[in-house]
Coordinates of N, CA and C in Angstrom, one line a residue:
X225 N 111.8 135.2 174.4 CA 111.9 136.3 173.4 C 110.8 137.3 173.7
X226 N 111.1 138.5 173.6 CA 110.1 139.6 173.7 C 109.4 139.7 172.4
X227 N 108.2 140.3 172.4 CA 107.4 140.4 171.2 C 107.9 141.4 170.2
X228 N 109.1 141.1 169.7 CA 109.8 142.0 168.7 C 109.2 142.0 167.4
X229 N 108.2 141.1 167.1 CA 107.5 141.0 165.9 C 106.3 141.9 165.8
X230 N 106.1 142.7 166.8 CA 105.0 143.6 166.7 C 105.0 144.5 165.5
X231 N 103.9 145.0 165.0 CA 103.9 145.9 163.9 C 104.7 147.1 164.0
X232 N 104.9 147.6 165.2 CA 105.6 148.9 165.4 C 107.1 148.7 165.5
X233 N 107.6 147.5 165.2 CA 109.0 147.2 165.3 C 109.9 148.0 164.4
X234 N 111.0 148.5 164.8 CA 111.9 149.2 164.0 C 112.7 148.1 163.2
X235 N 113.1 148.4 162.0 CA 113.8 147.4 161.1 C 115.1 147.0 161.7
X236 N 115.7 147.9 162.7 CA 117.0 147.5 163.3 C 116.8 147.1 164.7
X237 N 115.6 146.9 165.2 CA 115.4 146.5 166.6 C 115.9 145.1 166.8
X238 N 116.5 144.9 168.0 CA 117.0 143.6 168.3 C 115.9 142.5 168.3
X239 N 116.2 141.4 167.7 CA 115.3 140.3 167.6 C 116.1 139.0 167.6
X240 N 115.8 138.1 168.6 CA 116.5 136.8 168.7 C 115.7 135.7 168.1
X241 N 116.4 134.7 167.6 CA 115.7 133.5 167.1 C 115.5 132.4 168.1
X242 N 116.0 132.7 169.3 CA 115.9 131.7 170.4 C 115.3 132.5 171.6
X243 N 114.8 131.8 172.7 CA 114.7 130.3 172.8 C 113.4 129.8 172.1
X244 N 113.1 128.6 172.3 CA 112.0 128.0 171.6 C 112.4 127.3 170.4
X245 N 111.5 126.5 169.8 CA 111.9 125.6 168.7 C 111.4 126.3 167.3
X246 N 110.7 127.4 167.4 CA 110.1 128.0 166.2 C 111.2 128.9 165.5
X247 N 111.2 128.8 164.2 CA 112.0 129.7 163.4 C 111.5 131.1 163.4
X248 N 112.3 132.1 163.4 CA 111.8 133.5 163.4 C 111.6 134.0 162.0
X249 N 110.8 135.0 161.8 CA 110.6 135.6 160.5 C 111.5 136.8 160.3
X250 N 112.2 137.3 161.4 CA 112.9 138.5 161.4 C 114.4 138.2 161.0
X251 N 114.9 138.9 160.0 CA 116.3 138.7 159.5 C 117.2 139.8 160.2
X252 N 118.5 139.4 160.2 CA 119.5 140.4 160.7 C 119.9 141.2 159.5
X253 N 120.0 142.5 159.7 CA 120.2 143.4 158.6 C 121.7 143.6 158.3
X254 N 122.0 143.9 157.1 CA 123.4 144.0 156.6 C 124.2 145.0 157.5
X255 N 125.4 144.6 157.8 CA 126.2 145.4 158.7 C 126.1 145.0 160.2
X256 N 125.2 144.0 160.5 CA 125.1 143.5 161.9 C 125.5 142.0 161.9
X257 N 126.0 141.6 163.1 CA 126.4 140.3 163.3 C 125.8 139.8 164.6
X258 N 125.0 138.8 164.6 CA 124.3 138.3 165.8 C 124.8 136.9 166.1
X259 N 125.2 136.6 167.4 CA 125.6 135.3 167.9 C 124.5 134.8 168.8
X260 N 124.1 133.6 168.6 CA 123.1 132.9 169.4 C 123.6 131.6 169.9
X261 N 123.8 131.4 171.2 CA 124.4 130.2 171.7 C 123.6 129.6 172.9
X262 N 123.8 128.4 173.2 CA 123.1 127.7 174.3 C 124.0 126.7 175.0
X263 N 123.6 126.4 176.2 CA 124.3 125.3 176.9 C 123.2 124.5 177.6
X264 N 123.2 123.1 177.4 CA 122.2 122.2 178.0 C 123.0 121.3 179.0
X265 N 122.9 121.6 180.3 CA 123.6 120.8 181.3 C 123.5 119.3 181.2
X266 N 122.3 118.8 180.9 CA 122.1 117.4 180.8 C 123.0 116.7 179.7
X267 N 123.3 117.5 178.6 CA 124.1 117.0 177.5 C 125.5 117.4 177.7
X268 N 125.8 118.3 178.6 CA 127.2 118.8 178.8 C 127.7 119.5 177.6
X269 N 126.8 120.1 176.8 CA 127.3 120.8 175.6 C 126.2 121.8 175.0
X270 N 126.5 122.3 173.9 CA 125.5 123.3 173.3 C 125.9 123.6 171.9
X271 N 125.4 124.7 171.4 CA 125.7 125.1 170.0 C 125.9 126.6 169.9
X272 N 126.4 127.1 168.8 CA 126.5 128.5 168.5 C 126.2 128.8 167.1
X273 N 125.4 129.8 166.9 CA 125.0 130.2 165.5 C 125.4 131.7 165.3
X274 N 126.0 131.9 164.1 CA 126.3 133.3 163.6 C 125.3 133.6 162.6
X275 N 124.6 134.8 162.7 CA 123.6 135.3 161.8 C 124.1 136.7 161.3
X276 N 124.0 137.0 160.0 CA 124.4 138.3 159.5 C 123.6 138.6 158.3
X277 N 123.4 139.9 158.0 CA 122.6 140.3 156.9 C 123.4 140.1 155.6
X278 N 122.8 139.7 154.5 CA 123.4 139.5 153.2 C 123.0 140.6 152.3
X279 N 121.7 140.6 152.0 CA 121.1 141.7 151.2 C 119.8 142.0 151.9
X280 N 119.0 143.0 151.4 CA 117.8 143.3 152.0 C 116.8 142.1 152.1
X281 N 116.3 141.9 153.4 CA 115.4 140.9 153.7 C 116.0 139.5 153.5
X282 N 117.3 139.4 153.6 CA 117.9 138.0 153.5 C 119.1 138.0 154.4
X283 N 119.2 136.9 155.2 CA 120.4 136.7 156.0 C 121.0 135.4 155.8
X284 N 122.3 135.3 156.1 CA 123.0 134.0 156.1 C 123.3 133.6 157.5
X285 N 123.3 132.3 157.8 CA 123.6 131.8 159.1 C 124.5 130.5 159.1
X286 N 125.3 130.4 160.1 CA 126.2 129.2 160.2 C 126.1 128.8 161.7
X287 N 126.0 127.4 161.8 CA 125.9 126.9 163.2 C 126.9 125.7 163.4
X288 N 127.5 125.7 164.6 CA 128.3 124.6 165.0 C 127.5 123.9 166.2
X289 N 127.2 122.6 166.1 CA 126.4 121.9 167.0 C 127.3 121.1 168.0
X290 N 126.7 120.8 169.2 CA 127.3 119.9 170.2 C 128.7 120.3 170.6
X291 N 128.9 121.6 170.8 CA 130.1 122.1 171.3 C 130.3 121.7 172.8
X292 N 131.5 121.4 173.1 CA 131.9 121.0 174.5 C 131.1 119.8 175.0
X293 N 130.6 119.0 174.1 CA 129.8 117.8 174.6 C 130.7 116.9 175.3
X294 N 130.2 116.3 176.4 CA 131.0 115.3 177.2 C 131.2 114.0 176.4
X295 N 130.3 113.7 175.5 CA 130.3 112.5 174.7 C 131.2 112.5 173.5
X296 N 131.7 113.7 173.2 CA 132.5 113.9 171.9 C 133.5 115.0 172.1
X297 N 134.7 114.8 171.5 CA 135.7 115.8 171.6 C 135.7 116.8 170.4
X298 N 134.8 116.5 169.4 CA 134.6 117.3 168.2 C 133.2 117.8 168.1
X299 N 133.0 118.9 167.4 CA 131.6 119.4 167.2 C 130.8 118.4 166.5
X300 N 129.5 118.4 166.8 CA 128.6 117.4 166.3 C 128.2 117.6 164.8
X301 N 128.4 118.7 164.3 CA 128.1 119.0 162.9 C 128.1 120.4 162.6
X302 N 127.8 120.7 161.3 CA 127.9 122.1 160.8 C 126.7 122.3 160.0
X303 N 126.0 123.5 160.1 CA 124.9 123.9 159.4 C 125.0 125.2 158.7
X304 N 124.7 125.4 157.5 CA 124.7 126.6 156.8 C 123.3 126.9 156.2
X305 N 122.9 128.1 156.2 CA 121.5 128.3 155.7 C 121.2 129.8 155.4
X306 N 120.0 130.0 154.9 CA 119.5 131.3 154.5 C 118.2 131.5 155.1
X307 N 117.9 132.7 155.6 CA 116.5 133.1 156.0 C 116.1 134.3 155.3
X308 N 114.9 134.2 154.7 CA 114.3 135.3 153.9 C 113.1 135.8 154.6
X309 N 113.0 137.1 154.7 CA 111.8 137.7 155.3 C 110.8 138.0 154.1
X310 N 109.7 137.5 154.1 CA 108.7 137.6 153.0 C 107.7 138.7 153.2
X311 N 107.1 138.7 154.4 CA 106.0 139.6 154.7 C 106.0 140.0 156.1
X312 N 105.7 141.3 156.3 CA 105.6 141.9 157.7 C 104.4 141.4 158.4
X313 N 104.5 141.4 159.7 CA 103.4 141.0 160.6 C 102.6 142.3 160.8
X314 N 101.5 142.5 160.0 CA 100.7 143.6 160.2 C 99.3 143.4 159.5
X315 N 98.3 144.1 160.0 CA 97.0 143.8 159.5 C 96.4 142.5 160.0
X316 N 95.5 141.9 159.1 CA 94.9 140.6 159.5 C 95.8 139.4 159.2
X317 N 96.8 139.6 158.4 CA 97.6 138.4 158.0 C 98.9 138.4 158.7
X318 N 99.4 137.2 159.1 CA 100.6 137.0 159.8 C 101.8 137.3 159.0
X319 N 102.9 137.7 159.7 CA 104.2 137.8 159.0 C 104.7 136.4 158.5
X320 N 105.6 136.4 157.5 CA 106.0 135.1 156.9 C 107.4 135.2 156.5
X321 N 108.1 134.0 156.6 CA 109.5 133.9 156.1 C 109.7 132.6 155.4
X322 N 111.0 132.4 155.0 CA 111.4 131.1 154.5 C 112.8 130.8 154.8
X323 N 113.1 129.7 155.4 CA 114.4 129.3 155.8 C 114.8 128.0 155.1
X324 N 116.1 128.0 154.6 CA 116.6 126.8 153.9 C 118.0 126.5 154.5
X325 N 118.3 125.3 154.8 CA 119.6 125.0 155.4 C 120.1 123.6 155.0
X326 N 121.4 123.5 155.1 CA 122.0 122.2 154.9 C 122.9 121.8 156.1
X327 N 122.6 120.7 156.7 CA 123.3 120.2 157.9 C 124.2 119.0 157.5
X328 N 125.4 119.1 158.0 CA 126.4 118.0 157.7 C 126.9 117.5 159.0
X329 N 126.7 116.2 159.3 CA 127.3 115.6 160.6 C 128.8 115.5 160.6
X330 N 129.3 115.4 161.8 CA 130.8 115.4 161.9 C 131.2 114.2 162.7
X331 N 131.8 113.2 162.1 CA 132.4 112.1 162.8 C 133.7 111.8 162.2
X332 N 134.8 112.3 162.9 CA 136.1 112.2 162.3 C 136.2 112.8 160.9
X333 N 135.5 114.0 160.8 CA 135.5 114.7 159.5 C 134.0 114.9 159.0
X334 N 133.8 116.0 158.4 CA 132.4 116.3 157.9 C 132.0 115.3 156.9
X335 N 130.8 114.7 157.0 CA 130.3 113.6 156.1 C 129.3 114.3 155.2
X336 N 129.8 114.8 154.1 CA 129.0 115.5 153.1 C 127.9 114.6 152.5
X337 N 128.2 113.2 152.4 CA 127.3 112.3 151.8 C 126.1 112.0 152.7
X338 N 126.1 112.5 153.9 CA 125.1 112.3 154.9 C 124.4 113.6 155.2
X339 N 124.4 114.6 154.4 CA 123.8 115.9 154.6 C 122.3 115.8 154.7
X340 N 121.8 116.8 155.4 CA 120.3 116.9 155.6 C 119.9 118.3 155.1
X341 N 118.9 118.3 154.3 CA 118.3 119.6 153.8 C 117.0 119.9 154.5
X342 N 116.8 121.1 155.0 CA 115.6 121.5 155.7 C 115.0 122.7 155.1
X343 N 113.7 122.7 155.0 CA 112.9 123.8 154.5 C 111.9 124.2 155.6
X344 N 111.9 125.4 156.0 CA 111.0 125.9 157.1 C 110.3 127.1 156.6
X345 N 108.9 127.1 156.8 CA 108.1 128.3 156.5 C 107.6 128.8 157.9
X346 N 108.2 129.9 158.4 CA 107.7 130.4 159.7 C 106.7 131.5 159.5
X347 N 105.8 131.7 160.5 CA 104.7 132.7 160.6 C 104.8 133.4 161.9
X348 N 104.3 134.6 162.0 CA 104.2 135.3 163.2 C 103.0 136.3 163.2
X349 N 102.3 136.2 164.3 CA 101.1 137.1 164.4 C 101.0 137.7 165.8
X350 N 101.0 139.1 165.8 CA 100.9 139.8 167.1 C 99.4 140.1 167.3
X351 N 99.0 139.9 168.6 CA 97.6 140.2 169.0 C 97.5 141.6 169.7
X352 N 98.6 141.8 170.5 CA 98.7 143.1 171.2 C 100.2 143.4 171.1
X353 N 100.6 144.6 171.7 CA 102.1 144.9 171.8 C 102.8 143.9 172.6
X354 N 102.1 143.2 173.5 CA 102.8 142.2 174.4 C 102.6 140.8 174.0
X355 N 101.5 140.4 173.4 CA 101.2 139.0 173.1 C 101.3 138.7 171.7
X356 N 102.0 137.6 171.4 CA 102.1 137.1 170.0 C 102.2 135.6 169.9
X357 N 102.0 135.1 168.7 CA 102.0 133.7 168.4 C 102.9 133.5 167.2
X358 N 103.9 132.6 167.3 CA 104.8 132.2 166.2 C 104.6 130.8 166.0
X359 N 104.7 130.3 164.7 CA 104.6 128.9 164.4 C 105.3 128.7 163.1
X360 N 105.7 127.4 162.8 CA 106.3 127.1 161.5 C 105.9 125.7 161.1
X361 N 106.0 125.5 159.8 CA 105.9 124.2 159.2 C 107.2 123.8 158.5
X362 N 107.6 122.6 158.7 CA 109.0 122.3 158.2 C 109.0 120.9 157.5
X363 N 109.9 120.8 156.5 CA 110.1 119.6 155.8 C 111.6 119.3 155.8
X364 N 112.0 118.1 156.0 CA 113.4 117.7 156.1 C 113.6 116.5 155.2
X365 N 114.8 116.5 154.6 CA 115.2 115.4 153.7 C 116.5 114.8 154.1
X366 N 116.4 113.9 155.1 CA 117.6 113.1 155.5 C 117.5 111.7 155.0
X367 N 118.6 111.1 154.6 CA 118.6 109.7 154.3 C 117.6 109.3 153.2
X368 N 117.4 110.1 152.2 CA 116.5 109.8 151.1 C 115.1 109.6 151.5
X369 N 114.7 110.3 152.6 CA 113.3 110.2 153.1 C 112.8 111.5 153.5
X370 N 111.6 111.9 153.0 CA 111.1 113.2 153.3 C 110.3 113.1 154.6
X371 N 110.5 114.0 155.6 CA 109.8 114.0 156.9 C 109.3 115.4 157.1
X372 N 108.2 115.5 157.9 CA 107.5 116.8 158.2 C 107.5 117.0 159.7
X373 N 107.5 118.3 160.1 CA 107.5 118.7 161.5 C 106.7 120.0 161.6
X374 N 106.4 120.3 162.9 CA 105.8 121.6 163.2 C 106.3 122.1 164.5
X375 N 106.1 123.4 164.8 CA 106.4 124.0 166.0 C 105.6 125.2 166.2
X376 N 105.3 125.5 167.5 CA 104.5 126.7 167.8 C 105.0 127.3 169.1
X377 N 104.7 128.6 169.3 CA 105.2 129.4 170.4 C 104.3 130.5 170.7
X378 N 103.8 130.6 171.9 CA 102.9 131.7 172.4 C 103.8 132.5 173.4
X379 N 104.1 133.8 173.0 CA 105.0 134.6 173.8 C 104.3 135.8 174.4
X380 N 104.8 136.3 175.5 CA 104.2 137.4 176.2 C 105.3 138.3 176.8
X381 N 105.3 139.6 176.6 CA 106.2 140.5 177.1 C 105.7 141.0 178.5
X382 N 106.3 140.5 179.6 CA 105.8 140.9 180.9 C 106.2 142.4 181.2
X383 N 107.4 142.7 180.9 CA 107.9 144.1 180.9 C 108.7 144.4 179.7
X384 N 109.3 145.6 179.6 CA 110.1 145.9 178.4 C 111.3 145.0 178.3
X385 N 111.8 144.5 179.4 CA 113.0 143.7 179.5 C 112.7 142.2 179.7
X386 N 111.6 141.8 180.3 CA 111.3 140.4 180.7 C 110.2 139.9 179.9
X387 N 110.4 138.7 179.3 CA 109.4 138.0 178.5 C 109.3 136.6 178.9
X388 N 108.2 135.9 178.5 CA 108.0 134.5 178.8 C 107.3 133.9 177.6
X389 N 107.4 132.5 177.5 CA 106.8 131.8 176.4 C 106.4 130.4 176.8
X390 N 105.5 129.8 176.0 CA 105.2 128.4 176.1 C 105.1 127.9 174.7
X391 N 105.6 126.7 174.4 CA 105.5 126.2 173.0 C 105.2 124.7 172.9
X392 N 104.8 124.3 171.7 CA 104.6 122.9 171.4 C 105.2 122.5 170.1
X393 N 106.0 121.4 170.1 CA 106.6 121.1 168.8 C 106.7 119.6 168.6
X394 N 107.0 119.1 167.4 CA 107.0 117.7 167.1 C 108.3 117.3 166.6
X395 N 108.6 116.0 166.7 CA 109.6 115.3 165.9 C 108.9 115.0 164.5
X396 N 109.4 114.0 163.9 CA 108.9 113.5 162.6 C 107.4 113.1 162.8
X397 N 106.5 113.8 162.0 CA 105.1 113.5 162.1 C 104.8 112.1 161.6
X398 N 104.0 111.3 162.3 CA 103.7 109.9 162.0 C 102.2 109.8 162.1
X399 N 101.7 108.6 161.8 CA 100.3 108.2 161.9 C 99.9 108.0 163.4
X400 N 99.1 109.0 163.9 CA 98.7 108.9 165.3 C 99.6 109.5 166.3
X401 N 99.0 110.1 167.4 CA 99.8 110.8 168.4 C 100.8 109.9 169.0
X402 N 100.5 108.6 169.3 CA 101.4 107.7 170.0 C 102.6 107.4 169.1
X403 N 102.6 107.6 167.8 CA 103.7 107.3 167.0 C 104.5 108.6 166.7
X404 N 104.1 109.7 167.1 CA 104.7 111.0 166.8 C 105.4 111.6 168.1
X405 N 106.6 112.1 167.9 CA 107.2 112.8 169.0 C 106.7 114.2 169.2
X406 N 105.9 114.4 170.3 CA 105.4 115.7 170.7 C 106.0 116.1 172.0
X407 N 106.5 117.3 172.0 CA 107.1 117.9 173.3 C 106.6 119.3 173.5
X408 N 106.8 119.7 174.7 CA 106.4 121.1 175.2 C 107.6 121.8 175.8
X409 N 107.7 123.1 175.5 CA 108.8 123.8 176.2 C 108.3 125.2 176.6
X410 N 109.0 125.8 177.6 CA 108.6 127.0 178.1 C 109.8 127.7 178.8
X411 N 109.7 129.0 179.0 CA 110.9 129.7 179.6 C 110.7 131.2 179.7
X412 N 111.8 131.8 180.0 CA 111.9 133.3 180.2 C 113.0 133.9 179.4
X413 N 112.9 135.1 179.0 CA 114.0 135.9 178.4 C 114.2 137.2 179.2
X414 N 115.4 137.7 179.2 CA 115.7 138.9 179.8 C 116.7 139.7 179.0
X415 N 116.3 141.0 178.7 CA 117.2 141.9 177.9 C 118.2 142.5 178.9
X416 N 119.4 142.0 178.9 CA 120.4 142.5 179.8 C 120.9 143.9 179.4
X417 N 121.1 144.0 178.1 CA 121.4 145.2 177.4 C 120.6 145.4 176.1
X418 N 120.7 146.5 175.5 CA 119.9 146.7 174.2 C 120.3 145.7 173.2
X419 N 121.5 145.1 173.3 CA 121.9 144.1 172.3 C 122.3 142.8 172.9
X420 N 121.9 142.5 174.1 CA 122.2 141.2 174.8 C 120.9 140.7 175.4
X421 N 120.6 139.4 175.1 CA 119.5 138.7 175.7 C 119.9 137.5 176.3
X422 N 119.4 137.2 177.6 CA 119.7 136.0 178.3 C 118.4 135.2 178.3
X423 N 118.4 133.9 178.3 CA 117.2 133.1 178.5 C 117.4 131.8 179.3
X424 N 116.4 131.4 179.9 CA 116.3 130.1 180.7 C 115.1 129.4 180.3
X425 N 115.2 128.2 179.8 CA 114.0 127.5 179.3 C 114.2 126.0 179.5
X426 N 113.1 125.2 179.4 CA 113.2 123.8 179.5 C 112.0 123.1 178.8
X427 N 112.0 121.8 178.7 CA 111.0 121.1 178.0 C 110.7 119.7 178.6
X428 N 109.5 119.2 178.3 CA 109.1 117.9 178.7 C 108.4 117.2 177.6
X429 N 108.3 115.9 177.6 CA 107.6 115.1 176.6 C 106.1 115.2 176.8
X430 N 105.3 115.3 175.7 CA 103.9 115.2 175.8 C 103.4 113.9 175.3
X431 N 103.9 113.3 174.3 CA 103.6 112.0 173.8 C 104.6 111.0 174.3
X432 N 104.3 109.7 174.2 CA 105.3 108.7 174.7 C 106.6 108.8 174.1
X433 N 106.7 109.3 172.8 CA 108.0 109.4 172.1 C 108.6 110.8 172.1
X434 N 108.0 111.6 173.0 CA 108.5 113.0 173.1 C 110.0 113.0 173.6
X435 N 110.6 114.2 173.4 CA 112.0 114.3 173.9 C 112.1 114.2 175.4
X436 N 113.3 113.8 175.9 CA 113.5 113.7 177.3 C 113.5 115.1 177.9
X437 N 113.1 115.2 179.2 CA 113.1 116.5 179.9 C 114.5 117.2 179.8
X438 N 114.5 118.5 179.7 CA 115.8 119.2 179.6 C 115.6 120.6 180.1
X439 N 116.8 121.2 180.5 CA 116.9 122.6 180.9 C 118.0 123.2 180.0
X440 N 117.7 124.4 179.5 CA 118.6 125.0 178.6 C 118.9 126.5 179.0
X441 N 120.1 126.9 178.8 CA 120.5 128.3 179.1 C 121.0 128.9 177.8
X442 N 120.6 130.1 177.5 CA 120.9 130.8 176.2 C 121.5 132.2 176.4
X443 N 122.2 132.6 175.4 CA 122.8 133.9 175.3 C 122.7 134.4 173.9
X444 N 122.3 135.6 173.6 CA 122.3 136.2 172.3 C 122.9 137.6 172.4
X445 N 123.8 137.9 171.5 CA 124.3 139.3 171.5 C 124.6 139.7 170.0
X446 N 124.4 141.0 169.8 CA 124.5 141.5 168.4 C 125.6 142.6 168.4
X447 N 126.3 142.7 167.3 CA 127.3 143.7 167.1 C 127.1 144.3 165.7
X448 N 127.1 145.7 165.6 CA 127.2 146.6 166.8 C 125.8 146.7 167.4
X449 N 125.6 147.6 168.4 CA 124.3 147.7 169.0 C 123.3 148.2 168.1

């Protein structure tokens, strides 16, 4: 992703929530529809998210997971959520948002009794027009157990169209590094059009329980431009 969270950003400037594991603070404005999709060759599938503005500083989003997965003929689940923009990224203090979502797994029908609620507080801080840091703190409530997570991303705009990033993120936080899933990801983004972004990224485990290595391909487009 390019450093679209810079203080000079126009309120209608294109901003993607991917790649990387960090939640964005930037909402889609009313009247716009943004589609964010990915394909992970190792898993033979991907997901697609629809984001659209609801009211000022608030968007709604819907996600279908595990599309085209080789291991399943049905989508892996459905997620619905809200993202609120709380504070601009300007001055000494970082920008801030709040995301709330409900995920429901799908195994021969949506399992509402196995739903998972997630609360994410994202932050974003620009150091220059090209360099920025995004991070978030998250809490998840699956299976009657509260779990905590974090993610961070350092991004750099190489040119007006080409960007790069490196990030660090966790699975469920546990006592000690050896018990916590810590992984690292990195990649590139390219603005193919004013409203179309392509990305290529991948990740590797950092701790013993980190996620398996992966390569991911992404596409984001917004209507209208």
